[in-house]
CSV table of C-alpha atoms and ligand atoms in Angstrom, one decimal:
chain,number,residue,atom,x,y,z
A,1,MET,CA,-15.4,-30.9,-1.1
A,2,SER,CA,-14.4,-28.1,-3.4
A,3,TYR,CA,-15.3,-24.6,-2.3
A,4,LYS,CA,-14.5,-21.4,-4.2
A,5,THR,CA,-14.6,-17.9,-2.7
A,6,ILE,CA,-15.9,-15.2,-5.0
A,7,VAL,CA,-14.9,-11.6,-4.1
A,8,GLY,CA,-15.8,-8.3,-5.7
A,9,LEU,CA,-14.9,-4.9,-4.4
A,10,GLU,CA,-16.6,-1.5,-4.6
A,11,ILE,CA,-14.0,1.2,-3.8
A,12,HIS,CA,-14.7,4.9,-3.2
A,13,VAL,CA,-11.6,7.2,-3.6
A,14,GLU,CA,-11.7,10.9,-2.9
A,15,LEU,CA,-9.9,12.9,-5.5
A,16,SER,CA,-7.4,15.5,-4.3
A,17,THR,CA,-8.5,18.3,-6.5
A,18,GLU,CA,-8.1,21.9,-5.2
A,19,THR,CA,-11.9,22.5,-5.1
A,20,LYS,CA,-15.0,20.4,-4.8
A,21,ALA,CA,-16.7,18.6,-7.7
A,22,PHE,CA,-19.5,21.1,-8.5
A,23,CYS,CA,-18.6,24.4,-6.6
A,24,SER,CA,-15.5,26.4,-5.8
A,25,CYS,CA,-15.3,25.4,-2.1
A,26,LYS,CA,-11.9,24.2,-1.0
A,27,ASN,CA,-11.4,20.4,-1.0
A,28,GLU,CA,-9.5,19.6,2.2
A,29,PHE,CA,-9.5,17.1,5.0
A,30,GLY,CA,-10.5,18.1,8.6
A,31,GLY,CA,-10.8,21.7,9.8
A,32,GLU,CA,-13.6,23.5,11.6
A,33,PRO,CA,-16.9,21.8,10.7
A,34,ASN,CA,-19.1,23.6,8.2
A,35,THR,CA,-16.6,26.2,7.1
A,36,ARG,CA,-16.1,25.1,3.6
A,37,VAL,CA,-19.6,25.2,2.3
A,38,CYS,CA,-21.7,27.3,-0.1
A,39,PRO,CA,-25.2,27.4,-1.5
A,40,VAL,CA,-24.4,24.7,-4.1
A,41,CYS,CA,-22.9,22.1,-1.8
A,42,LEU,CA,-25.5,22.9,0.9
A,43,ALA,CA,-28.3,22.5,-1.7
A,44,LEU,CA,-29.8,25.9,-1.0
A,45,PRO,CA,-32.6,26.9,-3.4
A,46,GLY,CA,-31.2,28.2,-6.7
A,47,GLY,CA,-27.7,26.8,-6.3
A,48,MET,CA,-26.5,25.4,-9.6
A,49,PRO,CA,-23.7,22.9,-10.0
A,50,VAL,CA,-20.7,23.5,-12.4
A,51,LEU,CA,-18.5,20.5,-13.1
A,52,ASN,CA,-14.8,20.9,-12.1
A,53,GLU,CA,-12.8,19.9,-15.2
A,54,ASN,CA,-10.0,18.4,-13.0
A,55,VAL,CA,-12.4,15.8,-11.7
A,56,VAL,CA,-12.8,14.6,-15.3
A,57,ASN,CA,-9.0,14.8,-16.0
A,58,TYR,CA,-8.2,12.8,-12.8
A,59,THR,CA,-10.8,10.2,-13.5
A,60,ILE,CA,-9.5,9.7,-17.1
A,61,MET,CA,-6.0,9.2,-15.6
A,62,ALA,CA,-7.3,6.6,-13.2
A,63,GLY,CA,-9.2,4.9,-16.1
A,64,LEU,CA,-6.0,4.8,-18.3
A,65,ALA,CA,-3.9,3.4,-15.4
A,66,LEU,CA,-6.5,0.7,-14.8
A,67,ASN,CA,-6.6,-0.2,-18.6
A,68,CYS,CA,-10.2,1.0,-19.0
A,69,ASN,CA,-12.1,2.3,-22.1
A,70,ILE,CA,-12.6,6.0,-21.7
A,71,GLU,CA,-16.1,6.7,-22.9
A,72,LYS,CA,-16.5,9.7,-25.3
A,73,LEU,CA,-19.9,10.4,-23.9
A,74,SER,CA,-21.0,10.0,-20.3
A,75,LYS,CA,-23.6,11.6,-18.1
A,76,PHE,CA,-24.5,12.2,-14.5
A,77,ASP,CA,-27.6,10.8,-12.7
A,78,ARG,CA,-29.4,11.5,-9.4
A,79,LYS,CA,-29.4,8.6,-6.9
A,80,ASN,CA,-32.2,9.4,-4.5
A,81,TYR,CA,-32.2,8.5,-0.9
A,82,PHE,CA,-33.3,10.4,2.2
A,83,TYR,CA,-30.6,10.9,4.9
A,84,PRO,CA,-29.2,14.0,6.7
A,85,ASP,CA,-25.8,13.6,5.0
A,86,LEU,CA,-27.3,14.6,1.7
A,87,THR,CA,-29.1,17.9,1.8
A,88,LYS,CA,-30.3,17.6,-1.8
A,89,GLY,CA,-32.0,14.3,-1.1
A,90,TYR,CA,-30.0,12.7,-3.8
A,91,GLN,CA,-26.4,12.1,-4.7
A,92,VAL,CA,-25.0,13.1,-8.1
A,93,THR,CA,-23.4,10.0,-9.5
A,94,GLN,CA,-23.1,8.1,-12.8
A,95,ASP,CA,-25.5,5.2,-13.3
A,96,ASP,CA,-25.8,3.6,-16.8
A,97,MET,CA,-23.3,5.8,-18.7
A,98,PRO,CA,-20.1,6.0,-16.6
A,99,ILE,CA,-16.9,7.6,-17.8
A,100,CYS,CA,-14.7,4.5,-17.7
A,101,THR,CA,-15.6,0.9,-18.5
A,102,GLU,CA,-14.1,-2.5,-18.9
A,103,GLY,CA,-10.6,-2.3,-17.4
A,104,TYR,CA,-8.4,-4.5,-15.3
A,105,LEU,CA,-5.5,-4.4,-12.8
A,106,GLU,CA,-2.9,-7.2,-12.7
A,107,ILE,CA,-2.0,-8.7,-9.3
A,108,GLU,CA,0.2,-11.6,-8.1
A,109,GLY,CA,-2.7,-13.9,-7.3
A,110,ASP,CA,-2.8,-17.2,-5.3
A,111,ARG,CA,-2.0,-19.1,-8.4
A,112,GLY,CA,0.4,-16.6,-10.2
A,113,ALA,CA,-0.2,-13.4,-12.1
A,114,LYS,CA,-3.9,-12.6,-12.8
A,115,LYS,CA,-6.0,-9.8,-14.2
A,116,VAL,CA,-8.8,-8.6,-11.9
A,117,GLY,CA,-11.4,-7.1,-14.1
A,118,ILE,CA,-13.0,-3.6,-13.5
A,119,TYR,CA,-16.6,-3.1,-14.6
A,120,LYS,CA,-16.5,0.7,-14.4
A,121,ILE,CA,-15.3,3.8,-12.8
A,122,GLN,CA,-17.9,6.5,-12.1
A,123,MET,CA,-17.6,10.1,-11.0
A,124,GLU,CA,-19.8,11.1,-8.0
A,125,GLU,CA,-19.9,13.4,-5.0
A,126,ASP,CA,-19.1,12.6,-1.4
A,127,THR,CA,-21.7,13.1,1.4
A,128,ALA,CA,-21.4,15.0,4.7
A,129,LYS,CA,-19.9,13.4,7.7
A,130,SER,CA,-22.2,12.4,10.6
A,131,LEU,CA,-20.8,12.8,14.1
A,132,HIS,CA,-22.5,10.8,16.8
A,133,THR,CA,-22.2,12.4,20.3
A,134,ASP,CA,-22.2,10.6,23.6
A,135,SER,CA,-25.5,12.2,24.4
A,136,ASP,CA,-27.1,10.4,21.5
A,137,GLU,CA,-27.2,13.4,19.2
A,138,THR,CA,-26.1,13.4,15.6
A,139,LEU,CA,-24.2,16.4,14.3
A,140,MET,CA,-23.5,17.1,10.6
A,141,ASP,CA,-20.2,18.4,9.1
A,142,TYR,CA,-20.9,19.4,5.5
A,143,ASN,CA,-17.3,20.2,4.6
A,144,ARG,CA,-17.1,16.8,2.9
A,145,CYS,CA,-20.3,17.3,1.0
A,146,GLY,CA,-19.5,17.7,-2.7
A,147,VAL,CA,-15.9,16.4,-2.5
A,148,PRO,CA,-15.2,14.6,-5.7
A,149,LEU,CA,-15.2,10.8,-5.6
A,150,ILE,CA,-14.6,8.0,-8.0
A,151,GLU,CA,-16.3,4.7,-7.4
A,152,ILE,CA,-14.3,1.8,-8.9
A,153,VAL,CA,-16.4,-1.4,-9.3
A,154,SER,CA,-14.3,-4.6,-9.7
A,155,LYS,CA,-15.5,-7.8,-11.3
A,156,PRO,CA,-15.9,-10.8,-8.9
A,157,ASP,CA,-12.4,-12.0,-10.0
A,158,MET,CA,-10.7,-12.4,-6.6
A,159,ASN,CA,-10.8,-15.7,-4.7
A,160,SER,CA,-9.4,-15.0,-1.3
A,161,GLY,CA,-8.9,-12.3,1.3
A,162,LYS,CA,-5.3,-12.1,0.4
A,163,GLU,CA,-6.1,-11.4,-3.3
A,164,ALA,CA,-8.4,-8.6,-2.3
A,165,ARG,CA,-5.7,-7.1,-0.1
A,166,LEU,CA,-3.1,-7.3,-2.9
A,167,PHE,CA,-5.6,-5.7,-5.3
A,168,LEU,CA,-6.2,-2.8,-2.9
A,169,GLU,CA,-2.4,-2.3,-2.3
A,170,LYS,CA,-1.8,-2.3,-6.0
A,171,LEU,CA,-4.7,0.1,-6.6
A,172,LYS,CA,-3.4,2.4,-3.9
A,173,SER,CA,0.1,2.6,-5.2
A,174,THR,CA,-1.2,3.2,-8.7
A,175,LEU,CA,-3.5,6.1,-7.7
A,176,THR,CA,-0.9,7.7,-5.4
A,177,TYR,CA,1.7,7.5,-8.2
A,178,LEU,CA,-0.8,9.5,-10.4
A,179,GLY,CA,-1.1,12.0,-7.5
A,180,ILE,CA,-4.9,12.0,-7.9
A,181,SER,CA,-5.6,10.8,-4.3
A,182,ASP,CA,-3.7,10.1,-1.1
A,183,CYS,CA,-5.8,7.0,-0.6
A,184,LYS,CA,-5.7,7.1,3.2
A,185,MET,CA,-8.1,4.6,4.6
A,186,GLU,CA,-7.8,6.0,8.1
A,187,GLU,CA,-8.9,9.5,6.8
A,188,GLY,CA,-11.6,8.0,4.7
A,189,SER,CA,-10.1,9.1,1.3
A,190,LEU,CA,-10.2,5.4,0.3
A,191,ARG,CA,-13.2,3.3,1.4
A,192,CYS,CA,-14.0,-0.2,0.4
A,193,ASP,CA,-17.1,-2.4,0.5
A,194,VAL,CA,-16.7,-6.1,-0.1
A,195,ASN,CA,-19.1,-8.5,-1.8
A,196,VAL,CA,-18.4,-12.1,-1.0
A,197,ASN,CA,-20.0,-15.5,-1.5
A,198,VAL,CA,-18.9,-19.1,-1.8
A,199,VAL,CA,-19.6,-21.7,-4.5
A,200,ASP,CA,-19.7,-25.4,-3.9
A,201,GLU,CA,-18.2,-26.5,-7.2
A,202,GLU,CA,-19.0,-30.2,-6.9
A,203,LYS,CA,-22.7,-29.7,-6.2
A,204,GLY,CA,-23.0,-26.6,-8.3
A,205,ILE,CA,-24.7,-24.5,-5.6
A,206,LYS,CA,-23.7,-21.2,-4.1
A,207,THR,CA,-24.5,-18.9,-1.2
A,208,GLN,CA,-26.2,-15.5,-1.5
A,209,VAL,CA,-23.7,-12.6,-1.7
A,210,THR,CA,-23.0,-10.8,1.5
A,211,GLU,CA,-21.9,-7.2,1.5
A,212,VAL,CA,-19.4,-6.1,4.2
A,213,LYS,CA,-19.0,-2.5,5.2
A,214,ASN,CA,-17.1,-0.5,7.8
A,215,LEU,CA,-13.7,-1.7,6.7
A,216,ASN,CA,-10.9,0.6,7.7
A,217,SER,CA,-7.7,-1.2,6.8
A,218,PHE,CA,-6.5,-3.5,4.0
A,219,ARG,CA,-5.8,-6.2,6.7
A,220,GLY,CA,-9.4,-5.7,7.9
A,221,VAL,CA,-10.6,-6.4,4.3
A,222,GLU,CA,-8.6,-9.6,4.2
A,223,LYS,CA,-9.7,-10.8,7.6
A,224,ALA,CA,-13.4,-10.0,6.9
A,225,ILE,CA,-13.3,-12.0,3.7
A,226,ASP,CA,-11.6,-15.0,5.4
A,227,PHE,CA,-14.3,-14.8,8.2
A,228,GLU,CA,-17.1,-14.7,5.6
A,229,THR,CA,-15.6,-17.6,3.7
A,230,LYS,CA,-15.8,-19.8,6.8
A,231,ARG,CA,-19.4,-18.6,7.6
A,232,HIS,CA,-20.6,-19.2,4.0
A,233,ILE,CA,-19.0,-22.7,4.0
A,234,GLU,CA,-20.8,-23.5,7.2
A,235,LEU,CA,-24.1,-22.4,5.6
A,236,LEU,CA,-23.4,-24.7,2.6
A,237,GLU,CA,-22.5,-27.6,4.9
A,238,LYS,CA,-25.6,-27.2,6.9
A,239,GLY,CA,-27.6,-27.0,3.7
A,240,GLU,CA,-28.9,-23.5,4.8
A,241,ASP,CA,-29.0,-20.3,2.9
A,242,GLU,CA,-29.9,-16.7,3.8
A,243,ILE,CA,-31.2,-13.7,1.9
A,244,LYS,CA,-28.8,-11.0,0.7
A,245,THR,CA,-27.5,-9.1,3.8
A,246,THR,CA,-25.2,-6.3,4.6
A,247,ARG,CA,-22.8,-6.9,7.5
A,248,ARG,CA,-20.3,-4.7,9.2
A,249,TRP,CA,-16.7,-5.7,10.2
A,250,ASP,CA,-16.0,-5.5,13.9
A,251,ASP,CA,-12.3,-4.9,14.2
A,252,VAL,CA,-12.1,-5.6,17.9
A,253,ASN,CA,-13.8,-9.0,17.9
A,254,ASN,CA,-12.6,-9.9,14.4
A,255,GLU,CA,-16.1,-10.8,13.1
A,256,THR,CA,-18.8,-9.5,10.9
A,257,ILE,CA,-22.2,-8.5,12.4
A,258,LEU,CA,-25.5,-8.3,10.6
A,259,MET,CA,-26.6,-4.7,9.8
A,260,ARG,CA,-29.6,-5.0,7.5
A,261,VAL,CA,-31.2,-6.9,4.7
A,262,LYS,CA,-29.7,-5.4,1.5
A,263,TYR,CA,-31.4,-2.6,-0.4
A,264,THR,CA,-32.1,-3.3,-4.0
A,265,VAL,CA,-31.2,-0.9,-6.8
A,266,ALA,CA,-34.8,0.1,-7.5
A,267,ASP,CA,-34.9,1.8,-4.1
A,268,TYR,CA,-32.7,4.6,-5.4
A,269,ARG,CA,-35.0,5.7,-8.3
A,270,PHE,CA,-32.1,6.8,-10.6
A,271,ALA,CA,-32.9,9.7,-12.9
A,272,PRO,CA,-30.7,11.8,-15.2
A,273,GLU,CA,-29.2,14.9,-13.6
A,274,GLY,CA,-30.8,17.8,-15.4
A,275,ASP,CA,-28.6,20.5,-14.1
A,276,LEU,CA,-25.4,19.2,-15.5
A,277,PRO,CA,-24.6,18.7,-19.3
A,278,GLN,CA,-23.4,15.4,-20.6
A,279,VAL,CA,-19.6,14.9,-20.4
A,280,VAL,CA,-18.0,14.8,-23.9
A,281,ILE,CA,-14.4,13.8,-24.2
A,282,ASP,CA,-12.3,13.7,-27.4
A,283,GLU,CA,-9.3,11.6,-28.4
A,284,GLU,CA,-7.0,14.6,-28.2
A,285,LYS,CA,-7.7,15.2,-24.6
A,286,ILE,CA,-7.2,11.5,-23.7
A,287,GLU,CA,-3.9,11.4,-25.5
A,288,LYS,CA,-2.7,14.6,-23.8
A,289,ILE,CA,-3.5,13.1,-20.4
A,290,ARG,CA,-1.8,9.8,-21.3
A,291,SER,CA,1.3,11.6,-22.4
A,292,GLU,CA,1.6,13.5,-19.1
A,293,MET,CA,1.1,10.4,-16.8
A,294,PRO,CA,4.1,9.3,-14.7
A,295,GLU,CA,5.7,5.8,-15.1
A,296,LEU,CA,3.4,3.4,-13.1
A,297,PRO,CA,4.5,0.7,-10.6
A,298,ASP,CA,4.3,-2.2,-13.1
A,299,LYS,CA,6.4,-0.5,-15.7
A,300,LYS,CA,8.9,0.8,-13.2
A,301,SER,CA,9.3,-2.6,-11.6
A,302,ALA,CA,10.0,-4.2,-15.0
A,303,ARG,CA,12.5,-1.5,-15.8
A,304,PHE,CA,14.2,-2.0,-12.4
A,305,GLN,CA,14.6,-5.7,-13.0
A,306,GLU,CA,16.0,-5.0,-16.4
A,307,GLU,CA,18.2,-2.0,-15.7
A,308,TYR,CA,19.6,-3.0,-12.3
A,309,SER,CA,19.3,-6.8,-12.6
A,310,ILE,CA,17.6,-7.1,-9.2
A,311,PRO,CA,15.0,-9.8,-8.4
A,312,GLN,CA,11.3,-9.3,-9.2
A,313,TYR,CA,10.5,-9.4,-5.5
A,314,ASP,CA,12.9,-6.6,-4.7
A,315,ALA,CA,11.8,-4.5,-7.7
A,316,GLU,CA,8.1,-4.8,-6.7
A,317,ILE,CA,8.8,-3.6,-3.1
A,318,LEU,CA,11.1,-0.8,-4.2
A,319,THR,CA,8.6,0.5,-6.7
A,320,SER,CA,5.6,0.2,-4.4
A,321,SER,CA,6.0,3.9,-3.6
A,322,GLN,CA,7.3,6.7,-5.7
A,323,LYS,CA,9.5,8.1,-3.0
A,324,LEU,CA,11.1,4.8,-2.2
A,325,ALA,CA,11.8,4.1,-5.9
A,326,LEU,CA,13.3,7.6,-6.3
A,327,PHE,CA,15.6,7.0,-3.3
A,328,TYR,CA,16.8,3.7,-4.9
A,329,GLU,CA,17.4,5.3,-8.3
A,330,GLU,CA,19.3,8.2,-6.8
A,331,THR,CA,21.5,5.9,-4.7
A,332,ALA,CA,22.1,3.6,-7.7
A,333,GLU,CA,23.4,6.6,-9.7
A,334,LYS,CA,26.1,7.1,-7.1
A,335,PHE,CA,27.0,3.5,-6.2
A,336,ASP,CA,26.9,0.8,-8.8
A,337,ASP,CA,26.5,-2.4,-6.8
A,338,TYR,CA,22.7,-2.3,-7.5
A,339,ASN,CA,22.0,-5.5,-5.6
A,340,MET,CA,23.8,-4.3,-2.5
A,341,VAL,CA,21.8,-1.0,-2.6
A,342,SER,CA,18.6,-3.1,-2.9
A,343,ASN,CA,19.6,-5.5,-0.1
A,344,TRP,CA,20.4,-2.8,2.3
A,345,MET,CA,17.3,-0.8,1.5
A,346,MET,CA,15.0,-3.9,1.8
A,347,THR,CA,16.4,-4.9,5.2
A,348,GLU,CA,18.3,-2.4,7.2
A,349,VAL,CA,16.6,0.8,5.9
A,350,LEU,CA,13.0,-0.4,5.5
A,351,ARG,CA,12.7,-2.0,8.9
A,352,ARG,CA,13.3,1.5,10.4
A,353,VAL,CA,10.7,3.1,8.2
A,354,GLU,CA,7.0,3.0,9.2
A,355,ASP,CA,5.3,4.5,6.2
A,356,VAL,CA,6.7,3.2,2.9
A,357,GLU,CA,4.2,5.5,1.0
A,358,GLU,CA,5.7,8.6,2.7
A,359,PHE,CA,9.2,7.1,2.7
A,360,GLU,CA,11.5,9.5,4.4
A,361,VAL,CA,14.9,9.0,6.1
A,362,PRO,CA,17.1,11.6,7.9
A,363,PHE,CA,20.1,11.3,5.5
A,364,SER,CA,20.7,11.9,1.8
A,365,THR,CA,21.3,9.4,-1.0
A,366,ASP,CA,24.9,10.8,-1.0
A,367,ASP,CA,25.4,9.7,2.6
A,368,PHE,CA,23.8,6.3,2.0
A,369,ALA,CA,26.0,5.7,-1.1
A,370,ASP,CA,29.1,6.7,1.0
A,371,LEU,CA,28.1,4.1,3.7
A,372,LEU,CA,27.8,1.4,1.1
A,373,LYS,CA,31.1,2.3,-0.5
A,374,ALA,CA,32.8,2.1,2.9
A,375,ILE,CA,31.5,-1.4,3.3
A,376,LYS,CA,32.3,-2.5,-0.2
A,377,THR,CA,35.9,-1.2,0.0
A,378,ASN,CA,36.4,-2.9,3.4
A,379,THR,CA,36.9,0.3,5.3
A,380,ILE,CA,34.3,-1.1,7.7
A,381,ASN,CA,32.8,-4.6,7.9
A,382,ASN,CA,29.2,-5.4,7.4
A,383,ASN,CA,28.2,-5.4,11.0
A,384,VAL,CA,29.9,-2.1,11.7
A,385,GLY,CA,28.0,-0.8,8.7
A,386,LYS,CA,24.7,-1.7,10.3
A,387,LYS,CA,25.9,0.2,13.5
A,388,VAL,CA,26.8,3.3,11.4
A,389,LEU,CA,23.5,3.2,9.6
A,390,ARG,CA,21.7,3.1,13.0
A,391,GLU,CA,23.7,6.1,14.0
A,392,MET,CA,22.8,7.9,10.8
A,393,PHE,CA,19.1,7.3,11.6
A,394,GLU,CA,19.5,8.6,15.1
A,395,THR,CA,21.8,11.6,14.5
A,396,SER,CA,21.7,12.3,10.7
A,397,LYS,CA,25.5,12.5,10.9
A,398,LYS,CA,27.6,11.7,7.8
A,399,PRO,CA,28.8,8.1,7.7
A,400,MET,CA,32.5,9.0,7.3
A,401,ASP,CA,32.3,11.3,10.3
A,402,ILE,CA,30.7,8.6,12.4
A,403,ILE,CA,33.5,6.1,11.4
A,404,LYS,CA,36.2,8.7,12.1
A,405,GLU,CA,34.8,9.9,15.5
A,406,GLN,CA,34.2,6.5,16.8
A,407,GLY,CA,37.3,4.9,15.3
A,408,LEU,CA,35.3,2.2,13.6
A,409,SER,CA,37.6,1.6,10.6
A,410,GLN,CA,38.2,-2.1,10.1
A,411,ILE,CA,41.4,-3.6,11.4
A,412,THR,CA,43.2,-5.3,8.6
A,413,ASP,CA,46.6,-5.3,10.1
A,414,THR,CA,47.3,-9.1,10.6
A,415,SER,CA,49.7,-8.6,13.5
A,416,GLU,CA,47.2,-6.5,15.4
A,417,ILE,CA,44.5,-9.1,14.9
A,418,GLU,CA,46.9,-11.9,15.8
A,419,ALA,CA,47.6,-10.3,19.1
A,420,ILE,CA,43.9,-10.4,19.9
A,421,VAL,CA,43.5,-14.0,18.7
A,422,ASN,CA,46.4,-15.1,20.9
A,423,LYS,CA,44.9,-13.4,23.9
A,424,VAL,CA,41.5,-15.1,23.3
A,425,ILE,CA,43.0,-18.5,22.8
A,426,ALA,CA,45.2,-18.1,25.9
A,427,THR,CA,42.1,-17.4,28.1
A,428,ASN,CA,40.1,-20.3,26.5
A,429,PRO,CA,42.6,-23.2,26.3
A,430,LYS,CA,39.8,-25.8,26.5
A,431,SER,CA,38.2,-24.7,23.3
A,432,ILE,CA,41.2,-26.0,21.3
A,433,GLU,CA,40.7,-29.4,22.9
A,434,ASP,CA,37.0,-29.3,22.2
A,435,TYR,CA,37.6,-28.4,18.5
A,436,ASN,CA,40.1,-31.3,18.1
A,437,ALA,CA,37.5,-33.6,19.8
A,438,GLY,CA,35.2,-32.8,16.9
A,439,LYS,CA,33.2,-29.9,18.4
A,440,THR,CA,33.7,-27.6,15.4
A,441,ARG,CA,31.1,-25.1,16.7
A,442,VAL,CA,33.9,-23.8,18.9
A,443,LEU,CA,35.3,-22.0,15.9
A,444,GLY,CA,32.3,-19.7,15.7
A,445,PHE,CA,32.6,-19.1,19.5
A,446,LEU,CA,36.2,-18.0,19.2
A,447,VAL,CA,35.6,-15.8,16.2
A,448,GLY,CA,32.8,-14.1,18.2
A,449,LEU,CA,35.2,-13.5,21.1
A,450,VAL,CA,37.8,-11.9,18.9
A,451,MET,CA,35.2,-9.7,17.1
A,452,LYS,CA,34.0,-8.6,20.5
A,453,GLU,CA,37.5,-7.9,21.8
A,454,SER,CA,38.2,-5.8,18.6
A,455,ARG,CA,34.8,-3.9,19.1
A,456,GLY,CA,33.6,-5.5,15.9
A,457,LYS,CA,36.3,-3.9,13.8
A,458,ALA,CA,38.5,-6.9,13.0
A,459,ASN,CA,38.3,-8.1,9.4
A,460,PRO,CA,36.3,-11.4,9.8
A,461,GLN,CA,38.1,-13.2,7.0
A,462,ILE,CA,41.5,-12.6,8.6
A,463,VAL,CA,40.1,-13.6,12.1
A,464,ASN,CA,38.8,-16.9,10.7
A,465,GLN,CA,42.0,-17.7,8.9
A,466,LEU,CA,44.2,-16.9,11.9
A,467,ILE,CA,42.2,-19.0,14.3
A,468,MET,CA,42.2,-22.0,11.9
A,469,GLU,CA,46.0,-21.7,11.7
A,470,LYS,CA,46.4,-21.6,15.5
A,471,ILE,CA,44.1,-24.6,16.0
A,472,LYS,CA,45.9,-26.7,13.5
A,473,LYS,CA,49.2,-26.0,15.3
B,501,ZN,ZN1,-19.6,24.6,-2.0
B,502,MN,MN1,-20.9,5.3,-4.8
C-alpha cells in the first residue's frame, strides 16, 4: 500500500496599504461598522475605481520575494457572483493575466529541502464582512469592502499537513519582513483554503480533490489535511469515490464537515474589468522595488550561520521574525560569544515570549549582553544567571543591580566553600559510606545540598572538586 497526499493552497493576504485598492477610504482593521466607505466601494451609481499604485508595488515585492516572474502586462477582471458582501455583484480580480506567475518558496520538507511551486499571485479586492446575529439576522459591515488583497495560488507540491504548515509559516515570515501585510490569521488578514486528495501509487488511482475552508490557524490547516488524508485513504480502501466537495474545518471537534458540492469556474462568468486600464510595468520599476527590499529570512539565516557560526536550526528560528533577528544581532555586537547569545535566546528568553513575530522583552540588548558577560566571567554561575534573567523579565531592572542588591555574586573563595562542604558532610555521614559502597549518585546529592546551602552562589566546579577530595579521604 503506497498512498501519497497531494496538497495545494490558495491564500488570501490583505495588503497593509494606507488606503483601499480602488478608492481613498482608509484601510484599517475593526472600528465602527460602515464608517470607512464611499460611493466607489459601496458601488453606488457613477462611482469609478482608480487603482492604488501601492497595491501594485506591494504585489511586485511579494512576487519578487516568492521568485515569480513579474508580468509587464496584466489586467483586471470581474468575477460575478450574487451575495450581499459584494454590492457590485462582482469582485474585481485578475483571471487569465495575473501580475505574478511561476514562482516558488523553499521549505524544509518531509524529505529535506524542497521548492513549493507558485502558479500565480493576483491582485483583487476584499468583500464586506457578514455578521450573523443571535436573532437570525445578517448585518453587513462594508469597511472591509475594497481592501486590497493578493491571492497566492500554490502548485500541489506539498505532501502532508506539516509541509503545508511550514509553507504558511515561511510565507508569513517573508511577507511580514516585507512589511506589506501583518498576516494575522485571527484578524483575517491571512486566509487559507486547502485543496487535498490522495493518490494510490500502486494502483494508479486517486480521489477527487476536496476543498477545505474556515481554517483559522496554521495548526488547524495541518490537522485538517491530516484528517482529510485519513478520510481519502478510507475512500480508496473501500473502493469508493465522491464528487468534488467543499468542506469546512470544525476546530472544536477536530473534523471536516461537508458544506456543499463545489462550484465550477464557469459559474463566475469572468469578464474583463472595463473601468480599469491594463497594468503596465517596466523593468526600471521592478529593479527599483528589488533594490529597496529588506534582507529576507532565507538570506538572513544563511548569513547568520556564516557570520556567527551558529547551527542552521538556531539561525532559522532567530531569523523567523525581523524583531527577533535584530535583537540577536544587536546583542552579538556587544558580546562576542555568539553561540552563547543564541543558546540563551533560544531557551531562556524565547520560552517567556509568546509572540515571536512581535518579539518584545522588557530589557535592552545592553542589559542582556551584561548578563551574559557576568555568566561568562564567572561573576555568577549559570543557574543564578537564569534567576537574574527571570528578575529582569519581571522588574526590568539592570542585571548588575539585581546581582548587587541580592548578593548573588558567585562564591569562588575555596575556604568559604569548604566550610559549607564540611557542614553538609557532617550532617550526612552515611552518604560517604554509600559512595564508597558504589552508589556514586550520592555525589550529585551532596553537590545539590552545598549549592542549596550557598543559595546557588557557590562555584560548581570548586564544590565538585572539594567533595571528591573529602570522600577520597
Ligand atoms: Zn471607498
Ligand atoms: Mn480570491
